[in-house]
Amino acid sequence: MEMLPEWMTHLEEEDVAFIKRFVLASGSLKEVAGVYGVTYPTVRLRLDRLIQKIKIAQEQTEQPYIALIKRLTVDEKIDLDTAKVLIRAYKKEGGAE
């Protein structure tokens, strides 16, 4: 059994399903919107959030705490202002170079 790329291990099952639909739709956001029964801007927002998650996953190995805070923000578990405060405090305490 092959291992998944590191960035994929941080994605939720619904994110992987979205990627699959996107690929099967040949990258057509309009077609994906039709499949999900939502508007184009809704699908675009979801894709943008997925892109952010993937970028954060790539940073995970270098700065795991900051990547966690960013991931919580993208998943809307914490707000942007709280994330900024946490990252700033972490850096101030010497947690990141």
Short mmCIF file of N, CA and C in Angstrom, two decimals:
data_model
loop_
_atom_site.label_atom_id
_atom_site.label_comp_id
_atom_site.label_asym_id
_atom_site.label_seq_id
_atom_site.Cartn_x
_atom_site.Cartn_y
_atom_site.Cartn_z
N MET A 1 0.84 -1.18 0.00
CA MET A 1 0.00 0.00 0.00
C MET A 1 0.89 1.24 0.00
N GLU A 2 0.60 2.17 -0.91
CA GLU A 2 1.39 3.38 -1.01
C GLU A 2 0.98 4.38 0.07
N MET A 3 1.96 5.15 0.51
CA MET A 3 1.67 6.19 1.47
C MET A 3 1.18 7.43 0.73
N LEU A 4 0.29 8.15 1.38
CA LEU A 4 -0.19 9.41 0.82
C LEU A 4 0.89 10.47 0.96
N PRO A 5 0.87 11.45 0.06
CA PRO A 5 1.79 12.58 0.26
C PRO A 5 1.45 13.26 1.59
N GLU A 6 2.44 13.83 2.23
CA GLU A 6 2.26 14.45 3.54
C GLU A 6 1.12 15.46 3.55
N TRP A 7 1.02 16.28 2.52
CA TRP A 7 -0.02 17.31 2.50
C TRP A 7 -1.42 16.72 2.49
N MET A 8 -1.58 15.52 1.94
CA MET A 8 -2.91 14.90 1.88
C MET A 8 -3.35 14.34 3.22
N THR A 9 -2.40 14.01 4.08
CA THR A 9 -2.76 13.42 5.37
C THR A 9 -3.45 14.44 6.27
N HIS A 10 -3.34 15.73 5.96
CA HIS A 10 -3.95 16.77 6.77
C HIS A 10 -5.34 17.17 6.27
N LEU A 11 -5.78 16.57 5.18
CA LEU A 11 -7.07 16.91 4.61
C LEU A 11 -8.16 16.02 5.18
N GLU A 12 -9.36 16.58 5.27
CA GLU A 12 -10.51 15.80 5.72
C GLU A 12 -11.05 15.00 4.54
N GLU A 13 -11.84 13.99 4.83
CA GLU A 13 -12.39 13.12 3.80
C GLU A 13 -13.19 13.92 2.77
N GLU A 14 -13.95 14.91 3.22
CA GLU A 14 -14.74 15.72 2.28
C GLU A 14 -13.86 16.57 1.37
N ASP A 15 -12.67 16.94 1.86
CA ASP A 15 -11.73 17.68 1.01
C ASP A 15 -11.22 16.80 -0.12
N VAL A 16 -10.91 15.56 0.20
CA VAL A 16 -10.43 14.61 -0.81
C VAL A 16 -11.53 14.33 -1.83
N ALA A 17 -12.77 14.20 -1.35
CA ALA A 17 -13.90 13.98 -2.26
C ALA A 17 -14.07 15.18 -3.20
N PHE A 18 -13.88 16.39 -2.67
CA PHE A 18 -13.98 17.58 -3.50
C PHE A 18 -12.89 17.58 -4.58
N ILE A 19 -11.67 17.24 -4.18
CA ILE A 19 -10.57 17.18 -5.15
C ILE A 19 -10.90 16.18 -6.26
N LYS A 20 -11.44 15.04 -5.88
CA LYS A 20 -11.80 14.01 -6.86
C LYS A 20 -12.85 14.54 -7.84
N ARG A 21 -13.89 15.19 -7.32
CA ARG A 21 -14.93 15.75 -8.19
C ARG A 21 -14.35 16.82 -9.12
N PHE A 22 -13.47 17.64 -8.57
CA PHE A 22 -12.84 18.71 -9.34
C PHE A 22 -12.03 18.14 -10.50
N VAL A 23 -11.27 17.10 -10.23
CA VAL A 23 -10.46 16.46 -11.27
C VAL A 23 -11.36 15.80 -12.31
N LEU A 24 -12.38 15.09 -11.85
CA LEU A 24 -13.29 14.42 -12.78
C LEU A 24 -14.07 15.42 -13.64
N ALA A 25 -14.22 16.65 -13.14
CA ALA A 25 -14.89 17.70 -13.90
C ALA A 25 -13.89 18.48 -14.75
N SER A 26 -12.69 17.94 -14.88
CA SER A 26 -11.61 18.57 -15.66
C SER A 26 -11.31 19.99 -15.19
N GLY A 27 -11.46 20.20 -13.89
CA GLY A 27 -11.13 21.51 -13.32
C GLY A 27 -12.18 22.58 -13.55
N SER A 28 -13.36 22.18 -13.97
CA SER A 28 -14.44 23.14 -14.21
C SER A 28 -15.19 23.44 -12.92
N LEU A 29 -14.98 24.63 -12.39
CA LEU A 29 -15.69 25.01 -11.17
C LEU A 29 -17.19 25.12 -11.42
N LYS A 30 -17.56 25.53 -12.62
CA LYS A 30 -18.98 25.63 -12.97
C LYS A 30 -19.64 24.25 -12.89
N GLU A 31 -18.95 23.25 -13.43
CA GLU A 31 -19.50 21.89 -13.40
C GLU A 31 -19.57 21.36 -11.96
N VAL A 32 -18.54 21.63 -11.17
CA VAL A 32 -18.54 21.19 -9.77
C VAL A 32 -19.68 21.86 -9.02
N ALA A 33 -19.91 23.14 -9.28
CA ALA A 33 -21.02 23.85 -8.64
C ALA A 33 -22.35 23.17 -8.96
N GLY A 34 -22.50 22.75 -10.21
CA GLY A 34 -23.72 22.04 -10.60
C GLY A 34 -23.88 20.72 -9.89
N VAL A 35 -22.79 19.99 -9.73
CA VAL A 35 -22.83 18.69 -9.05
C VAL A 35 -23.25 18.87 -7.59
N TYR A 36 -22.70 19.89 -6.93
CA TYR A 36 -23.01 20.13 -5.52
C TYR A 36 -24.29 20.94 -5.33
N GLY A 37 -24.82 21.50 -6.41
CA GLY A 37 -26.04 22.29 -6.30
C GLY A 37 -25.82 23.62 -5.57
N VAL A 38 -24.66 24.22 -5.79
CA VAL A 38 -24.34 25.50 -5.17
C VAL A 38 -23.88 26.47 -6.24
N THR A 39 -23.64 27.71 -5.84
CA THR A 39 -23.21 28.71 -6.81
C THR A 39 -21.71 28.61 -7.08
N TYR A 40 -21.31 29.20 -8.20
CA TYR A 40 -19.89 29.24 -8.55
C TYR A 40 -19.05 29.89 -7.45
N PRO A 41 -19.47 31.06 -6.90
CA PRO A 41 -18.66 31.68 -5.84
C PRO A 41 -18.48 30.78 -4.61
N THR A 42 -19.48 29.96 -4.31
CA THR A 42 -19.38 29.04 -3.18
C THR A 42 -18.29 27.99 -3.44
N VAL A 43 -18.27 27.46 -4.66
CA VAL A 43 -17.24 26.47 -5.02
C VAL A 43 -15.87 27.12 -5.05
N ARG A 44 -15.80 28.35 -5.56
CA ARG A 44 -14.51 29.08 -5.61
C ARG A 44 -13.97 29.29 -4.20
N LEU A 45 -14.85 29.65 -3.26
CA LEU A 45 -14.44 29.84 -1.87
C LEU A 45 -13.93 28.54 -1.26
N ARG A 46 -14.63 27.45 -1.55
CA ARG A 46 -14.20 26.15 -1.04
C ARG A 46 -12.83 25.76 -1.61
N LEU A 47 -12.63 25.99 -2.90
CA LEU A 47 -11.35 25.70 -3.51
C LEU A 47 -10.25 26.56 -2.91
N ASP A 48 -10.53 27.84 -2.69
CA ASP A 48 -9.54 28.73 -2.08
C ASP A 48 -9.15 28.25 -0.68
N ARG A 49 -10.13 27.82 0.10
CA ARG A 49 -9.84 27.29 1.44
C ARG A 49 -9.02 26.00 1.37
N LEU A 50 -9.33 25.18 0.39
CA LEU A 50 -8.58 23.94 0.21
C LEU A 50 -7.13 24.24 -0.17
N ILE A 51 -6.93 25.22 -1.02
CA ILE A 51 -5.58 25.64 -1.40
C ILE A 51 -4.82 26.11 -0.15
N GLN A 52 -5.49 26.89 0.69
CA GLN A 52 -4.86 27.36 1.93
C GLN A 52 -4.48 26.18 2.82
N LYS A 53 -5.36 25.21 2.95
CA LYS A 53 -5.06 24.02 3.77
C LYS A 53 -3.83 23.29 3.26
N ILE A 54 -3.72 23.16 1.94
CA ILE A 54 -2.57 22.46 1.36
C ILE A 54 -1.29 23.23 1.61
N LYS A 55 -1.34 24.55 1.45
CA LYS A 55 -0.16 25.37 1.71
C LYS A 55 0.26 25.28 3.18
N ILE A 56 -0.71 25.28 4.06
CA ILE A 56 -0.42 25.17 5.50
C ILE A 56 0.19 23.81 5.80
N ALA A 57 -0.32 22.77 5.18
CA ALA A 57 0.22 21.42 5.40
C ALA A 57 1.68 21.35 4.99
N GLN A 58 2.05 22.08 3.95
CA GLN A 58 3.44 22.10 3.51
C GLN A 58 4.34 22.78 4.54
N GLU A 59 3.79 23.76 5.26
CA GLU A 59 4.55 24.47 6.29
C GLU A 59 4.64 23.66 7.58
N GLN A 60 3.81 22.65 7.72
CA GLN A 60 3.67 21.88 8.96
C GLN A 60 5.00 21.40 9.51
N THR A 61 5.87 20.91 8.68
CA THR A 61 7.11 20.34 9.18
C THR A 61 8.06 21.41 9.71
N GLU A 62 8.00 22.62 9.15
CA GLU A 62 8.89 23.67 9.58
C GLU A 62 8.41 24.35 10.86
N GLN A 63 7.14 24.64 10.96
CA GLN A 63 6.58 25.35 12.10
C GLN A 63 5.23 24.74 12.46
N PRO A 64 5.22 23.60 13.15
CA PRO A 64 3.97 22.90 13.40
C PRO A 64 2.94 23.71 14.19
N TYR A 65 3.37 24.50 15.18
CA TYR A 65 2.41 25.28 15.98
C TYR A 65 1.73 26.34 15.12
N ILE A 66 2.53 27.07 14.35
CA ILE A 66 1.96 28.12 13.51
C ILE A 66 1.06 27.51 12.45
N ALA A 67 1.44 26.38 11.89
CA ALA A 67 0.61 25.71 10.90
C ALA A 67 -0.72 25.28 11.52
N LEU A 68 -0.68 24.81 12.76
CA LEU A 68 -1.92 24.43 13.47
C LEU A 68 -2.84 25.63 13.62
N ILE A 69 -2.29 26.76 14.05
CA ILE A 69 -3.10 27.96 14.23
C ILE A 69 -3.71 28.39 12.89
N LYS A 70 -2.92 28.36 11.83
CA LYS A 70 -3.43 28.74 10.52
C LYS A 70 -4.53 27.78 10.06
N ARG A 71 -4.33 26.48 10.31
CA ARG A 71 -5.34 25.49 9.91
C ARG A 71 -6.65 25.71 10.67
N LEU A 72 -6.55 26.01 11.97
CA LEU A 72 -7.75 26.29 12.76
C LEU A 72 -8.48 27.53 12.23
N THR A 73 -7.71 28.50 11.76
CA THR A 73 -8.31 29.71 11.21
C THR A 73 -9.02 29.41 9.89
N VAL A 74 -8.36 28.66 9.01
CA VAL A 74 -8.98 28.30 7.73
C VAL A 74 -10.25 27.49 7.95
N ASP A 75 -10.23 26.61 8.95
CA ASP A 75 -11.40 25.78 9.26
C ASP A 75 -12.45 26.54 10.06
N GLU A 76 -12.18 27.83 10.31
CA GLU A 76 -13.07 28.72 11.05
C GLU A 76 -13.34 28.24 12.48
N LYS A 77 -12.34 27.59 13.08
CA LYS A 77 -12.44 27.18 14.49
C LYS A 77 -12.03 28.33 15.40
N ILE A 78 -11.12 29.19 14.91
CA ILE A 78 -10.76 30.41 15.61
C ILE A 78 -10.76 31.56 14.61
N ASP A 79 -10.96 32.78 15.11
CA ASP A 79 -11.00 33.91 14.19
C ASP A 79 -9.59 34.42 13.88
N LEU A 80 -9.50 35.24 12.85
CA LEU A 80 -8.22 35.72 12.36
C LEU A 80 -7.49 36.54 13.42
N ASP A 81 -8.21 37.40 14.15
CA ASP A 81 -7.56 38.22 15.18
C ASP A 81 -6.94 37.36 16.27
N THR A 82 -7.64 36.32 16.70
CA THR A 82 -7.10 35.40 17.72
C THR A 82 -5.86 34.70 17.19
N ALA A 83 -5.90 34.27 15.93
CA ALA A 83 -4.75 33.60 15.32
C ALA A 83 -3.53 34.51 15.32
N LYS A 84 -3.74 35.77 14.96
CA LYS A 84 -2.63 36.72 14.94
C LYS A 84 -2.02 36.90 16.32
N VAL A 85 -2.87 37.01 17.34
CA VAL A 85 -2.39 37.17 18.71
C VAL A 85 -1.57 35.96 19.14
N LEU A 86 -2.07 34.76 18.85
CA LEU A 86 -1.38 33.53 19.24
C LEU A 86 -0.03 33.40 18.53
N ILE A 87 0.00 33.69 17.25
CA ILE A 87 1.26 33.59 16.49
C ILE A 87 2.25 34.63 16.97
N ARG A 88 1.78 35.84 17.20
CA ARG A 88 2.66 36.91 17.66
C ARG A 88 3.27 36.54 19.03
N ALA A 89 2.44 36.04 19.95
CA ALA A 89 2.92 35.64 21.28
C ALA A 89 3.92 34.49 21.18
N TYR A 90 3.64 33.54 20.31
CA TYR A 90 4.52 32.41 20.11
C TYR A 90 5.90 32.85 19.62
N LYS A 91 5.88 33.75 18.63
CA LYS A 91 7.14 34.25 18.11
C LYS A 91 7.89 35.08 19.14
N LYS A 92 7.16 35.85 19.92
CA LYS A 92 7.78 36.68 20.96
C LYS A 92 8.48 35.82 22.01
N GLU A 93 7.91 34.69 22.31
CA GLU A 93 8.49 33.77 23.31
C GLU A 93 9.63 32.95 22.73
N GLY A 94 9.94 33.18 21.48
CA GLY A 94 11.06 32.46 20.86
C GLY A 94 10.69 31.11 20.31
N GLY A 95 9.41 30.89 20.07
CA GLY A 95 8.96 29.61 19.55
C GLY A 95 9.28 29.40 18.09
N ALA A 96 9.55 30.49 17.39
CA ALA A 96 9.85 30.35 15.95
C ALA A 96 10.98 31.30 15.62
N GLU A 97 11.79 30.86 14.71
CA GLU A 97 12.93 31.68 14.26
C GLU A 97 12.47 32.69 13.25
#
